[in-house]
Amino acid sequence: MTGSAVSRPRGGGIRKQRQKRDRDGDMVMGSAPRVASAPRGSRASGSGPRSRDSHTAPFTELKVTGWTEENEVNKIVNFLERHAARRSQKASKGAIPPKMVKRHKASGTTLTIFVRPEDVTAFGKINGFTFTSSQGSQKITITGPGIRSKSPTAMEVEGVGKDSGGRTSTNETKQMLEGFLSRRYIPDSKLLDLSSIASDEEVLKSGMFNDERTQKKFFPALMVICNTLLKSADEKRETIHSVSLAGNNLPNLDVVRELSATLPHIKNLDLSGNKFANIRVLKPWKNRFRSLEHLIIEIPGEDWQEELVSWFPKLRILNAQQVRPDPPATAPEAAVASAAPTAGPVAAVPAAPVVTLTPEQEQMIATVMEQTNLKRETAIQCLEAGQWNFDEAGRIYLATKDTLTPDMFNI
C-alpha cells in the first residue's frame, strides 16, 4: 500500500488515514477534497445558492406611467426605490431592505420595472404618489399583477354608466370621455376647448359633473384618456398648443390640477369665467407651464399680476397686456416672411384697426372673418401682410394659423 492510503504510527500497527468527504457525504480520494465545478453562468460554490436576483428569476413586471421627461428615468427609479423600501416588509421589521427595483427599461413614457413578487405590495402602496420632475408635479401610476388601481385609469367612476346589475360600465365611460375630447378638439388652431364642461350634453347625461366628488374624478379620467390617445410628449406637443378652461366656475385648481402634468408644454391658456378669489389658489401651477406665453385669467383685486408673471418664465401676454418683450425673432414673423417672399419685409402692424378703409377692403375683412373665424384686428393684420391681396393673405393665414393664439379668434 502507498503512504497516501495508510500511515504507520510510532507504536506499530497500521492505521487508516482519515478520509475526507465532500459536503454531500461522499468520500473524496486524495489529499484535498474535490470541488465540483459550477455550471456556466452560475455563481461559484462559495457564493451560496444561485441568487433569485438573476435575470432568470421569477420577477413581477410592473408598468409606471404619468411621467413625461425621458431624461429623468434614473430619477424616477430612485424615487420608486426610496419610497417602496420604506414600505417593505423588511423595513417594517427594522431591517434594511435590499435593492427592490431589480431591472428596468423605458419605452416612450412607459417605464417597466422588475421586482420580487413579495415586494409588489410595497409598490402598490406608492401607486398614485406625486413625482417632482423638471415639468412640475406628476402623478405616477403603477399597474401590473397585484397592484390595485388608485387612479381613474380603470375608469371606475362611482355613479356613472351603471349597467342593469349596478356595475360600472367601463367601456361606456371610456367612450363618453373619448367622444368629449374629440368634440372639444379644434385641429385648425390646435386648441383643446374644455370650457363650460358642465353644460356639455353628453357629460350631463353621464352625471360625472353633477357634484364636486364626481368632478374630481372626471378631469383626471379625461387626462388618462388624453395620455392614451397621445402617448408621447412629442405627440402632445405637436397636437395641442392651447387649452381653454373658461366658464367652469372653478374656485381653485383641485378639479383640473392634472392638466399641468399631462400637457405641461402648452403655450396658451384661458382661465376666464372662473371664481378664483386670489392668486394663492393658483399656486399648484406655480412654475409648472414653462412654455406658457399667453394667459387669460380673472382675479379680483390688484397687485397680483407681477407675481403671477414671475411664475411663468416665457409669459408675454397677460389679459391682452404685454408683460414681457417679444423674442428677437418670433415664429409667426418667420412664417410670414417665408410665406410671402415677394411682398418684401412685413412692417409691424398696429393692433388697432386702420381708420381709413375702402369699401372693398371692408368687404375683404368681412370675408376673411367669415371664412377663418378670425377677429377683425387679426384679419386686418393678415390682409396687410399680404398687401391686401386676398389670395396672398389666405396663403399667409394657412402658413401661420398654428401659431395664432385663441384670443385671435371669435370662439
mmCIF file with all atom_site columns, C-alpha atoms in Angstrom, residues 58-64 111-125 127 141-149:
data_model
loop_
_atom_site.group_PDB
_atom_site.id
_atom_site.type_symbol
_atom_site.label_atom_id
_atom_site.label_alt_id
_atom_site.label_comp_id
_atom_site.label_asym_id
_atom_site.label_entity_id
_atom_site.label_seq_id
_atom_site.pdbx_PDB_ins_code
_atom_site.Cartn_x
_atom_site.Cartn_y
_atom_site.Cartn_z
_atom_site.occupancy
_atom_site.B_iso_or_equiv
_atom_site.pdbx_formal_charge
_atom_site.auth_seq_id
_atom_site.auth_comp_id
_atom_site.auth_asym_id
_atom_site.auth_atom_id
_atom_site.pdbx_PDB_model_num
ATOM 1  C CA . PRO A 1 58  ? -39.374 34.956 -11.424 1.00 0.00 ? 58  PRO A CA 1
ATOM 2  C CA . PHE A 1 59  ? -39.739 38.727 -11.066 1.00 0.00 ? 59  PHE A CA 1
ATOM 3  C CA . THR A 1 60  ? -43.048 40.561 -11.357 1.00 0.00 ? 60  THR A CA 1
ATOM 4  C CA . GLU A 1 61  ? -43.273 43.095 -14.179 1.00 0.00 ? 61  GLU A CA 1
ATOM 5  C CA . LEU A 1 62  ? -44.857 46.456 -13.323 1.00 0.00 ? 62  LEU A CA 1
ATOM 6  C CA . LYS A 1 63  ? -45.613 49.438 -15.584 1.00 0.00 ? 63  LYS A CA 1
ATOM 7  C CA . VAL A 1 64  ? -45.066 53.029 -14.418 1.00 0.00 ? 64  VAL A CA 1
ATOM 8  C CA . LEU A 1 111 ? -41.237 52.649 -17.508 1.00 0.00 ? 111 LEU A CA 1
ATOM 9  C CA . THR A 1 112 ? -41.170 48.892 -16.925 1.00 0.00 ? 112 THR A CA 1
ATOM 10 C CA . ILE A 1 113 ? -39.678 47.707 -13.644 1.00 0.00 ? 113 ILE A CA 1
ATOM 11 C CA . PHE A 1 114 ? -38.992 44.168 -12.416 1.00 0.00 ? 114 PHE A CA 1
ATOM 12 C CA . VAL A 1 115 ? -39.435 43.462 -8.695  1.00 0.00 ? 115 VAL A CA 1
ATOM 13 C CA . ARG A 1 116 ? -39.640 40.432 -6.419  1.00 0.00 ? 116 ARG A CA 1
ATOM 14 C CA . PRO A 1 117 ? -43.203 39.106 -6.023  1.00 0.00 ? 117 PRO A CA 1
ATOM 15 C CA . GLU A 1 118 ? -43.051 39.712 -2.272  1.00 0.00 ? 118 GLU A CA 1
ATOM 16 C CA . ASP A 1 119 ? -42.250 43.413 -2.898  1.00 0.00 ? 119 ASP A CA 1
ATOM 17 C CA . VAL A 1 120 ? -45.288 44.110 -5.098  1.00 0.00 ? 120 VAL A CA 1
ATOM 18 C CA . THR A 1 121 ? -47.320 45.165 -2.065  1.00 0.00 ? 121 THR A CA 1
ATOM 19 C CA . ALA A 1 122 ? -44.812 47.910 -1.229  1.00 0.00 ? 122 ALA A CA 1
ATOM 20 C CA . PHE A 1 123 ? -45.030 49.317 -4.755  1.00 0.00 ? 123 PHE A CA 1
ATOM 21 C CA . GLY A 1 124 ? -48.815 49.137 -4.584  1.00 0.00 ? 124 GLY A CA 1
ATOM 22 C CA . LYS A 1 125 ? -48.678 51.413 -1.544  1.00 0.00 ? 125 LYS A CA 1
ATOM 23 C CA . ASN A 1 127 ? -49.256 53.943 -6.539  1.00 0.00 ? 127 ASN A CA 1
ATOM 24 C CA . THR A 1 141 ? -49.470 55.408 -11.911 1.00 0.00 ? 141 THR A CA 1
ATOM 25 C CA . ILE A 1 142 ? -48.232 51.850 -11.299 1.00 0.00 ? 142 ILE A CA 1
ATOM 26 C CA . THR A 1 143 ? -50.041 48.919 -12.919 1.00 0.00 ? 143 THR A CA 1
ATOM 27 C CA . GLY A 1 144 ? -49.410 45.203 -13.003 1.00 0.00 ? 144 GLY A CA 1
ATOM 28 C CA . PRO A 1 145 ? -50.207 41.933 -11.189 1.00 0.00 ? 145 PRO A CA 1
ATOM 29 C CA . GLY A 1 146 ? -51.049 42.567 -7.554  1.00 0.00 ? 146 GLY A CA 1
ATOM 30 C CA . ILE A 1 147 ? -51.347 46.363 -7.927  1.00 0.00 ? 147 ILE A CA 1
ATOM 31 C CA . ARG A 1 148 ? -54.728 47.758 -7.007  1.00 0.00 ? 148 ARG A CA 1
ATOM 32 C CA . SER A 1 149 ? -55.787 50.775 -9.030  1.00 0.00 ? 149 SER A CA 1
#
